[in-house]
PDB file of C-alpha atoms in Angstrom:
ATOM      1  CA  GLY A   1       7.891 -17.765  -6.020  1.00 45.00           C
ATOM      2  CA  LEU A   2      10.266 -14.952  -6.666  1.00 42.00           C
ATOM      3  CA  GLU A   3      10.861 -13.613 -10.112  1.00 48.00           C
ATOM      4  CA  LEU A   4      14.082 -11.813 -10.887  1.00 47.00           C
ATOM      5  CA  SER A   5      13.584  -8.581 -12.725  1.00 54.00           C
ATOM      6  CA  HIS A   6      17.304  -7.789 -12.724  1.00 55.00           C
ATOM      7  CA  CYS A   7      20.330  -7.560 -10.476  1.00 57.00           C
ATOM      8  CA  VAL A   8      20.776  -4.234  -8.745  1.00 53.00           C
ATOM      9  CA  GLY A   9      24.175  -2.925  -7.668  1.00 50.00           C
ATOM     10  CA  THR A  10      27.112  -4.953  -6.456  1.00 44.00           C
ATOM     11  CA  ASN A  11      26.996  -4.354  -2.701  1.00 45.00           C
ATOM     12  CA  SER A  12      24.453  -5.595  -0.206  1.00 43.00           C
ATOM     13  CA  LEU A  13      22.638  -2.818   1.641  1.00 46.00           C
ATOM     14  CA  GLY A  14      20.980  -4.159   4.756  1.00 46.00           C
ATOM     15  CA  PRO A  15      20.028  -7.618   5.906  1.00 47.00           C
ATOM     16  CA  ALA A  16      19.081 -10.407   3.557  1.00 48.00           C
ATOM     17  CA  GLY A  17      15.332 -10.890   3.238  1.00 48.00           C
ATOM     18  CA  PRO A  18      12.979 -12.917   1.098  1.00 53.00           C
ATOM     19  CA  TRP A  19      13.611 -10.534  -1.790  1.00 52.00           C
ATOM     20  CA  ARG A  20      17.400 -10.375  -1.471  1.00 51.00           C
ATOM     21  CA  SER A  21      20.091 -12.978  -1.813  1.00 54.00           C
ATOM     22  CA  GLY A  22      22.973 -13.039   0.627  1.00 58.00           C
ATOM     23  CA  GLY A  23      25.373 -12.362  -2.246  1.00 59.00           C
ATOM     24  CA  PRO A  24      26.209  -9.271  -4.283  1.00 64.00           C
ATOM     25  CA  CYS A  25      23.114  -9.509  -6.521  1.00 72.00           C
ATOM     26  CA  LYS A  26      19.806  -8.431  -4.987  1.00 77.00           C
ATOM     27  CA  MET A  27      16.653 -10.127  -6.215  1.00 81.00           C
ATOM     28  CA  LYS A  28      13.765  -7.793  -6.849  1.00 84.00           C
ATOM     29  CA  ARG A  29      10.100  -8.757  -6.772  1.00 79.00           C
ATOM     30  CA  VAL A  30       7.966  -7.992  -9.781  1.00 84.00           C
ATOM     31  CA  ARG A  31       5.329  -5.329  -9.119  1.00 88.00           C
ATOM     32  CA  THR A  32       1.757  -6.620  -9.037  1.00 91.00           C
ATOM     33  CA  VAL A  33      -0.348  -5.265 -11.878  1.00 94.00           C
ATOM     34  CA  PHE A  34      -4.003  -5.289 -10.887  1.00 96.00           C
ATOM     35  CA  LYS A  35      -6.756  -5.687 -13.467  1.00 96.00           C
ATOM     36  CA  PRO A  36      -9.288  -2.832 -13.660  1.00 97.00           C
ATOM     37  CA  GLU A  37     -12.021  -5.145 -12.314  1.00 97.00           C
ATOM     38  CA  GLN A  38      -9.849  -6.044  -9.319  1.00 97.00           C
ATOM     39  CA  LEU A  39      -9.101  -2.388  -8.590  1.00 97.00           C
ATOM     40  CA  GLU A  40     -12.761  -1.467  -8.827  1.00 97.00           C
ATOM     41  CA  ARG A  41     -13.730  -4.165  -6.337  1.00 97.00           C
ATOM     42  CA  LEU A  42     -10.857  -3.281  -3.995  1.00 97.00           C
ATOM     43  CA  GLU A  43     -11.909   0.392  -4.052  1.00 97.00           C
ATOM     44  CA  GLN A  44     -15.550  -0.590  -3.341  1.00 97.00           C
ATOM     45  CA  GLU A  45     -14.447  -2.614  -0.337  1.00 96.00           C
ATOM     46  CA  PHE A  46     -12.184   0.218   0.854  1.00 96.00           C
ATOM     47  CA  LEU A  47     -15.138   2.625   0.813  1.00 95.00           C
ATOM     48  CA  LYS A  48     -17.039   0.221   3.083  1.00 95.00           C
ATOM     49  CA  GLN A  49     -14.155  -0.406   5.467  1.00 94.00           C
ATOM     50  CA  GLN A  50     -10.564   0.729   5.495  1.00 93.00           C
ATOM     51  CA  TYR A  51      -9.273  -2.356   7.300  1.00 94.00           C
ATOM     52  CA  MET A  52      -9.793  -5.792   5.739  1.00 89.00           C
ATOM     53  CA  VAL A  53      -8.892  -8.639   8.106  1.00 89.00           C
ATOM     54  CA  GLY A  54      -9.400 -12.340   8.686  1.00 91.00           C
ATOM     55  CA  THR A  55     -11.837 -14.348   6.624  1.00 95.00           C
ATOM     56  CA  GLU A  56     -13.054 -11.221   4.795  1.00 95.00           C
ATOM     57  CA  ARG A  57      -9.559 -10.716   3.374  1.00 97.00           C
ATOM     58  CA  VAL A  58      -9.197 -14.411   2.506  1.00 97.00           C
ATOM     59  CA  ASP A  59     -12.589 -14.419   0.754  1.00 97.00           C
ATOM     60  CA  LEU A  60     -11.871 -11.212  -1.160  1.00 97.00           C
ATOM     61  CA  ALA A  61      -8.470 -12.515  -2.256  1.00 97.00           C
ATOM     62  CA  ALA A  62     -10.021 -15.752  -3.506  1.00 97.00           C
ATOM     63  CA  THR A  63     -12.796 -13.868  -5.322  1.00 97.00           C
ATOM     64  CA  LEU A  64     -10.277 -11.611  -7.080  1.00 97.00           C
ATOM     65  CA  HIS A  65      -7.768 -14.420  -7.776  1.00 97.00           C
ATOM     66  CA  LEU A  66      -5.122 -12.653  -5.679  1.00 97.00           C
ATOM     67  CA  THR A  67      -3.087 -13.768  -2.694  1.00 96.00           C
ATOM     68  CA  GLU A  68      -4.090 -12.677   0.788  1.00 96.00           C
ATOM     69  CA  THR A  69      -0.788 -10.794   1.000  1.00 95.00           C
ATOM     70  CA  GLN A  70      -1.551  -8.845  -2.178  1.00 96.00           C
ATOM     71  CA  VAL A  71      -4.915  -7.761  -0.752  1.00 97.00           C
ATOM     72  CA  LYS A  72      -3.350  -6.866   2.607  1.00 96.00           C
ATOM     73  CA  VAL A  73      -0.623  -4.759   1.002  1.00 95.00           C
ATOM     74  CA  TRP A  74      -3.109  -3.071  -1.347  1.00 97.00           C
ATOM     75  CA  PHE A  75      -5.187  -1.989   1.679  1.00 97.00           C
ATOM     76  CA  GLN A  76      -2.064  -0.760   3.499  1.00 96.00           C
ATOM     77  CA  ASN A  77      -1.017   1.304   0.495  1.00 96.00           C
ATOM     78  CA  ARG A  78      -4.564   2.612  -0.042  1.00 96.00           C
ATOM     79  CA  ARG A  79      -4.785   3.781   3.593  1.00 97.00           C
ATOM     80  CA  ILE A  80      -1.531   5.699   3.163  1.00 96.00           C
ATOM     81  CA  LYS A  81      -2.904   7.343  -0.006  1.00 96.00           C
ATOM     82  CA  TRP A  82      -6.176   8.171   1.769  1.00 95.00           C
ATOM     83  CA  ARG A  83      -4.370   9.776   4.737  1.00 94.00           C
ATOM     84  CA  LYS A  84      -2.183  11.827   2.400  1.00 95.00           C
ATOM     85  CA  GLN A  85      -5.221  13.046   0.442  1.00 93.00           C
ATOM     86  CA  SER A  86      -7.029  13.909   3.690  1.00 92.00           C
ATOM     87  CA  MET A  87      -4.061  15.927   4.914  1.00 93.00           C
ATOM     88  CA  GLU A  88      -3.820  17.774   1.595  1.00 93.00           C
ATOM     89  CA  GLN A  89      -7.539  18.608   1.666  1.00 90.00           C
ATOM     90  CA  LYS A  90      -7.228  19.849   5.245  1.00 90.00           C
ATOM     91  CA  ALA A  91      -4.228  22.002   4.306  1.00 90.00           C
ATOM     92  CA  ALA A  92      -6.119  23.446   1.325  1.00 89.00           C
ATOM     93  CA  LYS A  93      -9.100  24.378   3.515  1.00 86.00           C
ATOM     94  CA  LEU A  94      -6.839  25.995   6.103  1.00 87.00           C
ATOM     95  CA  SER A  95      -5.019  28.000   3.444  1.00 85.00           C
ATOM     96  CA  GLN A  96      -8.369  29.268   2.120  1.00 82.00           C
ATOM     97  CA  PHE A  97      -8.978  30.860   5.482  1.00 82.00           C
ATOM     98  CA  GLY A  98      -5.477  32.290   5.681  1.00 78.00           C
ATOM     99  CA  VAL A  99      -4.348  29.881   8.372  1.00 70.00           C
ATOM    100  CA  ILE A 100      -0.678  29.024   8.007  1.00 67.00           C
ATOM    101  CA  GLN A 101       0.226  25.466   8.887  1.00 61.00           C
ATOM    102  CA  PRO A 102       3.372  24.794  10.879  1.00 58.00           C
ATOM    103  CA  ALA A 103       6.107  22.859   9.079  1.00 57.00           C
ATOM    104  CA  SER A 104       5.594  19.841  11.356  1.00 52.00           C
ATOM    105  CA  ALA A 105       2.014  19.361  10.087  1.00 48.00           C
ATOM    106  CA  ASP A 106       3.347  17.149   7.296  1.00 49.00           C
ATOM    107  CA  SER A 107       4.977  14.740   9.737  1.00 48.00           C
ATOM    108  CA  THR A 108       3.336  11.362  10.123  1.00 49.00           C
ATOM    109  CA  ASP A 109       2.785   9.323  13.232  1.00 50.00           C
ATOM    110  CA  SER A 110       4.743   6.148  13.922  1.00 46.00           C
ATOM    111  CA  LYS A 111       2.013   3.905  12.486  1.00 48.00           C
ATOM    112  CA  ASP A 112       2.254   5.678   9.121  1.00 47.00           C
ATOM    113  CA  ARG A 113       6.032   5.247   9.082  1.00 46.00           C
ATOM    114  CA  GLU A 114       5.662   1.537   9.791  1.00 47.00           C
ATOM    115  CA  GLU A 115       3.186   1.215   6.927  1.00 49.00           C
ATOM    116  CA  ASP A 116       5.514   2.235   4.115  1.00 54.00           C
ATOM    117  CA  THR A 117       4.410   1.451   0.577  1.00 57.00           C
ATOM    118  CA  VAL A 118       5.354  -2.107  -0.340  1.00 60.00           C
ATOM    119  CA  ASP A 119       4.841  -4.037  -3.552  1.00 61.00           C
ATOM    120  CA  VAL A 120       4.642  -7.767  -3.012  1.00 54.00           C
ATOM    121  CA  GLU A 121       4.173 -10.511  -5.598  1.00 50.00           C
ATOM    122  CA  LEU A 122       3.937 -14.103  -4.415  1.00 53.00           C
TER     123      LEU A 122
END
């Protein structure tokens, strides 16, 4: 279920969703806090494969005592972090060789924009 952390603001910004009421008080989901053992296992799995789908995700979620959605969102967020780190490493290498990157190099493709960081607790 949803847990209220507090009411935010008095006006509704955007459509109502599973985390917002239709009224003036928005409900906010509580951020998932992963145990170190869970994070270690998630990172191990990410090193093997960056996309966890189907029964693999269900099995991993059950093993870690998490919901499938929590595992899915963790992998989405981890891919975003990995792409950002890769871009920063590439930029650092280019700057070592005196190559100046154009300003648009920091822009992301449409898939990255769709995969914004999301914290979900079910």
